[in-house]
XYZ file of C-alpha atoms in Angstrom:
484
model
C 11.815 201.132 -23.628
C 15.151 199.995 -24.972
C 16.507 201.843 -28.031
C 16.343 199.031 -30.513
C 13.162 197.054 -29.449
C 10.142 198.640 -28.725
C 8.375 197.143 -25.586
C 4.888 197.792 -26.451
C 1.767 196.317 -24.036
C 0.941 193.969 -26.564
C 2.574 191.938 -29.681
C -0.138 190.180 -31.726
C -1.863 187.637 -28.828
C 0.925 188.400 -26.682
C 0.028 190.406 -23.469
C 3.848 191.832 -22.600
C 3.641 191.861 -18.761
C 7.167 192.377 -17.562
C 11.111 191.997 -19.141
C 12.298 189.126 -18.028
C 16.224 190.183 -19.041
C 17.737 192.005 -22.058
C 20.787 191.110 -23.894
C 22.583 191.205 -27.218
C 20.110 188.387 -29.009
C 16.872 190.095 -28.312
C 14.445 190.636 -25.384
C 13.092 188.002 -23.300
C 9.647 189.204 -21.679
C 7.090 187.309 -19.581
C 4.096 187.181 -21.593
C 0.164 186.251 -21.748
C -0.492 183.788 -24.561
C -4.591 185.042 -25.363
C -4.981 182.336 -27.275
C -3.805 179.821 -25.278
C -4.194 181.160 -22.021
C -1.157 180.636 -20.508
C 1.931 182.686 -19.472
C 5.381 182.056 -21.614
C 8.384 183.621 -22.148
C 8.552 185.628 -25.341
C 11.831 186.055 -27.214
C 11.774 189.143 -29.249
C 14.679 189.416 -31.701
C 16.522 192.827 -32.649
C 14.457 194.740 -35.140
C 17.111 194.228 -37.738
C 17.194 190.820 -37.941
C 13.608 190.522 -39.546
C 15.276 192.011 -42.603
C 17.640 189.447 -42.925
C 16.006 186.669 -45.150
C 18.841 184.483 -44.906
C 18.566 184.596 -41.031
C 14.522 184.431 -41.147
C 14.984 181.111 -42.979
C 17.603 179.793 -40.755
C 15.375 180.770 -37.155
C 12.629 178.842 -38.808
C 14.631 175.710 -39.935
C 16.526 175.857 -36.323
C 13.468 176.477 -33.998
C 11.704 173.509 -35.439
C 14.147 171.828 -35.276
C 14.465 172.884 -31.396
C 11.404 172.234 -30.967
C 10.967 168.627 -31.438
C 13.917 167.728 -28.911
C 11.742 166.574 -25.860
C 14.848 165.956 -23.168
C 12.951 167.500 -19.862
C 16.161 169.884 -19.387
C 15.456 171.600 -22.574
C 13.285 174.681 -22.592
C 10.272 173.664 -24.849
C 9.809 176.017 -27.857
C 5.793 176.619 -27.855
C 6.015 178.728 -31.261
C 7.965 181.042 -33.504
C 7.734 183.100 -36.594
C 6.630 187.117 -36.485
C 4.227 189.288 -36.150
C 3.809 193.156 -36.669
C 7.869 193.170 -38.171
C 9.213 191.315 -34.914
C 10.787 187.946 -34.711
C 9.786 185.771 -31.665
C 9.911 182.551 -30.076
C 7.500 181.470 -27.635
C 8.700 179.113 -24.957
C 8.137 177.811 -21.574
C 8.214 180.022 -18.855
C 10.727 178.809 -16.534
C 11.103 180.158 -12.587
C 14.947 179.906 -12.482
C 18.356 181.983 -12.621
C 20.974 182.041 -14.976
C 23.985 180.089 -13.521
C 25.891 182.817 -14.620
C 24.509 184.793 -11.793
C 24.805 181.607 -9.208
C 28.454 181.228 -10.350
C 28.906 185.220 -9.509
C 28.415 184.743 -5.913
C 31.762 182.625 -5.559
C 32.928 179.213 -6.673
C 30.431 176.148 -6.429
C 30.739 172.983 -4.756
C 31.839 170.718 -6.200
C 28.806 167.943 -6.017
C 26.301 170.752 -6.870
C 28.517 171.890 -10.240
C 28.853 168.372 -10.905
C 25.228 168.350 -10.399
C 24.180 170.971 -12.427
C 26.070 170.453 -15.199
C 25.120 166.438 -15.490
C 21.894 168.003 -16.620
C 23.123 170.042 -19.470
C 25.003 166.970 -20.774
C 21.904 165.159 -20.648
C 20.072 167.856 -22.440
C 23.132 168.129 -24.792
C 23.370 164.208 -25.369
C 19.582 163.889 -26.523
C 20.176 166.962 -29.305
C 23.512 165.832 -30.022
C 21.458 162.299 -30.683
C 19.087 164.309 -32.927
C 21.363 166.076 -35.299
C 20.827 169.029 -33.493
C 23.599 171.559 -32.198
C 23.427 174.518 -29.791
C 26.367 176.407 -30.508
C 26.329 178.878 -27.613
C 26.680 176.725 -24.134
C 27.633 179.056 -21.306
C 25.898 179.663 -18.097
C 23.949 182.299 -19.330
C 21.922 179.953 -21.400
C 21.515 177.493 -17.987
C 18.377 178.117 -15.726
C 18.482 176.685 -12.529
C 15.270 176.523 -10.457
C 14.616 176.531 -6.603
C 15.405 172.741 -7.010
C 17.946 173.069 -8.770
C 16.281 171.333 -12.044
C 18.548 172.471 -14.994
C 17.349 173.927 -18.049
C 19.433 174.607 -21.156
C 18.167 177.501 -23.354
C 18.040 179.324 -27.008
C 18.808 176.112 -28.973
C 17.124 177.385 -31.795
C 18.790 181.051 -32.183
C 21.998 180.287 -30.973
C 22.559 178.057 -34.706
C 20.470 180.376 -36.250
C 23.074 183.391 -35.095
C 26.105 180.979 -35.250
C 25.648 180.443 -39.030
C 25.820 184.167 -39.281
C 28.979 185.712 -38.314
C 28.155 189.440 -38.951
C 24.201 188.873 -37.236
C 26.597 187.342 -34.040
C 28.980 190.401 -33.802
C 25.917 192.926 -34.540
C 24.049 191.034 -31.892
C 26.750 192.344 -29.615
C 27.198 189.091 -27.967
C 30.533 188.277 -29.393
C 32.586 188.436 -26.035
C 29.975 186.068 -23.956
C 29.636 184.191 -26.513
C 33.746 183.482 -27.783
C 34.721 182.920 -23.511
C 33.210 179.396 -24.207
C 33.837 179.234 -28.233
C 35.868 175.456 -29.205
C 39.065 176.821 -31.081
C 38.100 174.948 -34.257
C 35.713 177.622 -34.911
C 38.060 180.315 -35.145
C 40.067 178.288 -37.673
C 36.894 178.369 -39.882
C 36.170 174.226 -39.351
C 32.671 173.136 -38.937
C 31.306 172.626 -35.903
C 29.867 169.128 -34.436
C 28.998 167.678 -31.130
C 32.533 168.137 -29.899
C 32.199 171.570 -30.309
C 29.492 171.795 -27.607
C 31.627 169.341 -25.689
C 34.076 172.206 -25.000
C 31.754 174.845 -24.227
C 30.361 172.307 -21.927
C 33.669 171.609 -20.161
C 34.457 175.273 -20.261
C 30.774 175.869 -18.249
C 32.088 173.261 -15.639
C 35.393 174.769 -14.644
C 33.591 178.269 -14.660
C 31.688 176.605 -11.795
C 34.290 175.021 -9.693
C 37.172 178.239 -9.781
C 34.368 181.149 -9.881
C 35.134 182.896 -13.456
C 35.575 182.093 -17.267
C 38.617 179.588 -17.879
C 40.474 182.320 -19.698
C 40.478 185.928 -18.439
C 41.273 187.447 -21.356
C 39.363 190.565 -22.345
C 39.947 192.108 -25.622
C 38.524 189.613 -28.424
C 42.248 188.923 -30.559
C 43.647 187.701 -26.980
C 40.981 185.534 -25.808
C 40.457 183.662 -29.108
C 44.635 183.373 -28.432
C 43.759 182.103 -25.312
C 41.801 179.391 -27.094
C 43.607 178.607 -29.800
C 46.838 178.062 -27.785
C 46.655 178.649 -23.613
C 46.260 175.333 -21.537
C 42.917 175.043 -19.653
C 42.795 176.064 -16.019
C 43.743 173.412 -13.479
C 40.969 174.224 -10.629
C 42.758 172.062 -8.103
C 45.389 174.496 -8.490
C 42.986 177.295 -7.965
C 40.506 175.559 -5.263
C 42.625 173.546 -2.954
C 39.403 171.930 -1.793
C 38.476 170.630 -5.614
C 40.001 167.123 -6.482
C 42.475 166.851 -8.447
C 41.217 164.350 -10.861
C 38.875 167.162 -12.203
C 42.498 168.485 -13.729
C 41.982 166.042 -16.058
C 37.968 166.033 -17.203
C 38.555 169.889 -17.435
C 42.171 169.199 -19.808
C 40.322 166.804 -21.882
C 36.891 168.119 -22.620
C 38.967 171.567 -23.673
C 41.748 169.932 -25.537
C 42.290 171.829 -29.008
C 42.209 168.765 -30.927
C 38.039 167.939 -31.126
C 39.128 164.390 -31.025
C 40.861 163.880 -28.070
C 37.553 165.547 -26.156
C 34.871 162.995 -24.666
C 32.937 161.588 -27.067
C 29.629 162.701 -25.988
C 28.643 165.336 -23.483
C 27.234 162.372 -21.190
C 31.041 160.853 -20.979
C 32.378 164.196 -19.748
C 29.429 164.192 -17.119
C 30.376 161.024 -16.068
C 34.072 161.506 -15.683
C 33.341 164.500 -13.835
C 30.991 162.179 -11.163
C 34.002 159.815 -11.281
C 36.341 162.443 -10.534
C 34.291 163.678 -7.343
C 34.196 159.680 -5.837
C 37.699 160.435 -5.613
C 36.975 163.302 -3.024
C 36.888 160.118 -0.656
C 34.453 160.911 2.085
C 32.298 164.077 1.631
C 32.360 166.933 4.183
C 29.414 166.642 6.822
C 28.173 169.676 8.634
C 28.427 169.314 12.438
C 24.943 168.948 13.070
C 24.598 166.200 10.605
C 23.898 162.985 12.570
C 26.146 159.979 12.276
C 26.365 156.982 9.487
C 22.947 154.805 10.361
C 23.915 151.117 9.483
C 21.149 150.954 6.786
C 18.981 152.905 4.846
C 16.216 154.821 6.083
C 16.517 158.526 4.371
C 14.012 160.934 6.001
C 12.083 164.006 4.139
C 13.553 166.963 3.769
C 11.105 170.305 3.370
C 13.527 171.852 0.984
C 15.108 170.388 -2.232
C 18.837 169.250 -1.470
C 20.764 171.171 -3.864
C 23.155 167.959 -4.725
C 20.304 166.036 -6.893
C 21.864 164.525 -10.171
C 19.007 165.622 -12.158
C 15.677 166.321 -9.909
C 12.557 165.627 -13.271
C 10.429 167.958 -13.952
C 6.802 167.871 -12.655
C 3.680 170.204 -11.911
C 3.681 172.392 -9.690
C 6.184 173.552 -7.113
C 8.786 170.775 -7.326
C 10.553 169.405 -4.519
C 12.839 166.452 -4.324
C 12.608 163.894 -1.332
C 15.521 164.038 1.296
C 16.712 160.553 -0.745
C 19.315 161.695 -3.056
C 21.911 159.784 -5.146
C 25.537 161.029 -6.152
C 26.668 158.950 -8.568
C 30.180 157.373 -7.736
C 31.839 154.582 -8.669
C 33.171 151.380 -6.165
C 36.491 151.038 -5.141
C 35.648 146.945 -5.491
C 33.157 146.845 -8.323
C 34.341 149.343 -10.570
C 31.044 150.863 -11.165
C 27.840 152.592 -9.526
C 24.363 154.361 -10.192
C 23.283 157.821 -8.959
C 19.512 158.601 -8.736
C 16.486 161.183 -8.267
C 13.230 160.988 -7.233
C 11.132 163.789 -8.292
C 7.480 164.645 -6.759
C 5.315 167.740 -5.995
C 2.852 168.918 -3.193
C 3.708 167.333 0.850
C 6.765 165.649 1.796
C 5.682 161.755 1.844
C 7.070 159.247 3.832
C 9.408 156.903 2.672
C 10.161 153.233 3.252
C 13.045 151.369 2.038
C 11.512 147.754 0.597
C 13.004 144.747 1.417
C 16.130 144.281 -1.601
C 16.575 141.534 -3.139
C 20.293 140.428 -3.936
C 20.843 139.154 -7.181
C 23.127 136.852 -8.800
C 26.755 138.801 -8.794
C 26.786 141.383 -11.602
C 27.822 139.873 -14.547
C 30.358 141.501 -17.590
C 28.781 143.992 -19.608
C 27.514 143.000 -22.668
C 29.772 143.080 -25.912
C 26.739 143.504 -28.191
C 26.449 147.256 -30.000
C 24.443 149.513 -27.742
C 21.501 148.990 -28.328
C 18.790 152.673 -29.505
C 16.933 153.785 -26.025
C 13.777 152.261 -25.790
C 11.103 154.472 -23.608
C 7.803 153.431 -23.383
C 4.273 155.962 -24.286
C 3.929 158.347 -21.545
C 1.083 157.293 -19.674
C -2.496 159.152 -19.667
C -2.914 162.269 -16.916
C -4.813 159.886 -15.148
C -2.448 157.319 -14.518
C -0.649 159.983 -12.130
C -1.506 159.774 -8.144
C -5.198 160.805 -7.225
C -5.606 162.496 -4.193
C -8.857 163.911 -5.015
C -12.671 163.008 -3.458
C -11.285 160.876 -1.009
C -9.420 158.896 -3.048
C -6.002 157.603 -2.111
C -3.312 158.251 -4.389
C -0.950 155.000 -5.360
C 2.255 154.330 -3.951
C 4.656 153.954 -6.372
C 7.567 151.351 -6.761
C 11.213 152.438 -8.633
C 13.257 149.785 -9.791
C 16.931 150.174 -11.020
C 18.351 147.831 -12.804
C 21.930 147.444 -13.628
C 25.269 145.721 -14.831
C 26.946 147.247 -12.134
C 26.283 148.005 -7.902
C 24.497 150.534 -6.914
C 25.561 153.174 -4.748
C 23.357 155.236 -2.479
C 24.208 158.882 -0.661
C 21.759 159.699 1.258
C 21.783 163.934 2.395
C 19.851 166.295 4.495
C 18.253 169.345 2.799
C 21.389 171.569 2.649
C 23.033 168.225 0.651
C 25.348 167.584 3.499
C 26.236 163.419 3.678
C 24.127 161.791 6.782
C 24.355 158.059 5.526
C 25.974 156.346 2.447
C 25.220 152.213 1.470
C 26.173 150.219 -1.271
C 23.391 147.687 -2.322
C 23.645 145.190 -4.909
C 21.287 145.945 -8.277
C 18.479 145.860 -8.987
C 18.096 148.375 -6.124
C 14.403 148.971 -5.146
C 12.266 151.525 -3.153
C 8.188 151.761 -3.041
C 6.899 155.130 -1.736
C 3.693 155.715 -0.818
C 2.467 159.264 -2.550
C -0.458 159.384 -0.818
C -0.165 162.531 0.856
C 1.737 164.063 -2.442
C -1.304 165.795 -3.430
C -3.804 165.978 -6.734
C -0.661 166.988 -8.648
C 1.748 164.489 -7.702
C 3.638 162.936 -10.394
C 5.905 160.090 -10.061
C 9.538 160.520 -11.860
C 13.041 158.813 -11.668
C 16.127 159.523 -12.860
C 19.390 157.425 -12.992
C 23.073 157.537 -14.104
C 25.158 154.973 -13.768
C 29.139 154.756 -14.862
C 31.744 152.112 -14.759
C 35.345 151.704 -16.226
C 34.488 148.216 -17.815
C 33.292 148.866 -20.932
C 29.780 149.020 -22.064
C 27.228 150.127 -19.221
C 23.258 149.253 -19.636
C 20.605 150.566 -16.688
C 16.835 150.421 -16.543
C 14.754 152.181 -14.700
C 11.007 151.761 -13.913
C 8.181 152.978 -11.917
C 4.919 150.202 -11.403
C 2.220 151.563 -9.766
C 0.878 149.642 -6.402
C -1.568 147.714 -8.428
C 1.743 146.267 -10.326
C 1.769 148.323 -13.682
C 4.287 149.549 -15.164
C 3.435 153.167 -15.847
C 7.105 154.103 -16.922
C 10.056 152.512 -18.317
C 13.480 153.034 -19.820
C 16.461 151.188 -20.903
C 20.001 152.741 -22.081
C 23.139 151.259 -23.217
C 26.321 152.713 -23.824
C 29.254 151.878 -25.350
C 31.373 154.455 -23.573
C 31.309 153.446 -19.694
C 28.248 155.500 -18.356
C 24.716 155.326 -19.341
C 21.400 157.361 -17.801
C 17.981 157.303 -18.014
C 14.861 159.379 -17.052
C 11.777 158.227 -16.430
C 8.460 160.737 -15.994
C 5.126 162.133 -16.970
């Protein structure tokens, strides 16, 4: 039982069954919801805090707040508010680690950081869209699952703390919290999007050099460090990292909030940009040579270099086809991709592609709002009960730019790489997915030609569309998720 939070067996409907992990905001236990009957992950708040009506009002305002962001790499918030004196928040229990411990074995690679943190940016972008800030990005509040699906945490009690500068230093989580602080919030200005931006950035280079970008210790020298140090150079530290990540690390930590990326998806997509310049990716030995076209084959274990594997039921999984997003020496521009599934590795055809008309200049119009269309009903997932043969499934991509296609084995090591014209096209046939199967697609795509619009879309083998997105951006890179 930990000094400041008692632990007992039960809080209100909440069966405690285990801590989960302890730190200066609380107590994070896996619970049984009674009422619900499910297990979550039940954030119990510091005894003091309850006391604190300014800070009650603020978790409440935040966490709903929180809750209604619906970006699959944010940790749904199930419910909040107190019982028995105790503050709580009840969210989805997720089977992951803290990148914080994945960065503690060594320095990343660069494709999987680039990976990983893609995510949060997309996670960051949709809040960021919503008026809603998280204050407190560091890889402490990043899950990563078996499949390396990324999950971005404590939205709601990081602003809730944040607005509170004597709750943060008596949560005691000043120091992990300040290593990834923007510098305008020591100066007293408001925070915004930018400020996220930098924590963001600061998460990245953590990844690709091994440790915090500052290593000061004492709290006066690393808000120095902040306020006036320049941020690392990992090329300079990692021989092996390109040097063009110099440069996405220098601007999304430059002091001055606007000369950082506008939005947490632009410094994603510099940092994919800055990896195409790696030129050709290191192959293990026993990776087989370049085929001439297409033909990815399943993997039995998720390839840790998936932009952004989607979240579905069950164990998830992500097919041996995986995208890194990269732009063309000749076209200026490319797509990266996912496809998410559960159960059975399935078989996978490439469909004949179509080539379209060259690509034509983005549009000059205003980006347009994301349009996504109703999720469908469970039962327009795959059947593969009674008998019954689930669907196969067709994803579309759809672009102003070429699409490029990595293909890698399960350890993520480069077998085959293609460049096909958009829209790019695969049908795969999810009949041996399982009941549970769900169909799911993500893409990014990126270009240095102004505006960037991609759609992506999953029709169903009887031809309807069961899923369907369009983005546009004004800033060069654009993404889009597609799932249910």
């Amino acid at each position: 039982m930990s000094a400041d939070i008692d632990r007992p067996a039960w809080l209100g409907p909440y069966r405690l069954e285990g801590l989960l992990g302890r730190g200066g905001m609380g107590e994070v236990h896996r619970a049984f919801d009674t009422r619900r009957g499910r297990l979550v992950a039940l954030k119990v708040l510091p005894a003091e805090l309850a006391h604190d009506e300014a800070f009650r009002v603020r978790l409440r305002r935040e966490s709903d707040n929180a809750a209604r962001l619906q970006d699959p790499h944010v940790i749904p918030i199930h419910d909040f508010g107190e019982i028995d004196g105790r503050l709580f928040i009840d969210m989805r229990l997720v089977d992951g680690v803290g990148l914080d411990r994945l960065i503690a074995a060594g320095p990343m690679d660069p494709r999987r950081a680039v990976a990983l943190v893609t995510q949060v940016a997309e996670a960051l972008t949709d809040a960021h869209a919503h008026g809603v800030l998280h204050r407190d990005v560091k890889p402490s509040n990043i899950l990563v699952t078996g499949s390396d699906f990324v999950y971005l945490a404590d939205f709601g009690i990081a602003r809730a703390l944040a607005d509170d500068a004597t709750a943060l230093t008596r949560s005691g989580a000043t120091i992990g919290t300040l290593a990834y602080m923007a510098p305008e919030r020591f100066d007293g200005g408001a925070p915004d999007a930018r400020s996220d931006i930098y924590s963001l950035a600061c998460t990245l280079a953590e990844c690709l050099i091994g440790r915090a970008p500052f290593d000061a210790t004492s709290l006066p020298s690393l808000m120095k460090a902040h306020l006036t140090s320049d941020p690392p150079r990992p090329s300079r530290i990692r021989p092996d990292v390109p040097p063009a990540f110099d440069e996405v690390i220098a601007r999304g930590m430059a002091k001055d909030p606007g000369a950082r990326y506008p939005t947490a998806r632009d410094l994603a997509a510099a940092a994919q940009y800055a990896l195409s310049q790696w030129g050709p990716l290191p192959a293990a030995a026993h990776a087989p040579a370049p085929a001439p076209a297409p033909a990815p084959a399943p993997a039995p274990t998720p390839a840790p270099t998936a932009i952004a594997p989607v979240a579905v039921r069950g164990r998830s999984r992500i097919l041996a086809l995986v995208a890194g997003a990269a732009l063309l020496a000749a076209a200026a521009g490319g797509t990266g991709f996912a496809l998410g599934r559960t159960s059975a590795p399935a078989s996978v055809q490439a469909a004949p592609t179509t080539v379209p008309p060259a690509p034509q200049p983005p549009s000059t119009a205003s980006p347009a709002a994301p349009t996504t269309t109703p999720r469908p009903s469970s039962n327009a997932g795959p059947i593969a009960m009674g008998g019954e043969r689930a669907p196969a499934y067709v994803y579309t991509v759809e672009s102003n730019y070429p699409v490029t296609l990595f293909y890698t084995d399960s350890q993520g090591d480069q077998i085959n790489a293609t460049s096909v014209p958009a829209p790019w096209r695969l049908e795969v046939d999810t009949s041996a997915w399982g009941a549970d199967a769900t169909p799911s697609l993500t893409v990014g795509s990126t270009s240095t030609k102004g505006d960037t619009t991609v759609t992506c879309t999953i029709t169903d083998d009887q031809g309807t569309v069961v899923a369907t997105q369009t983005r546009e951006s004004a800033y060069a890179s654009a993404s889009c998720a597609v799932f249910f």
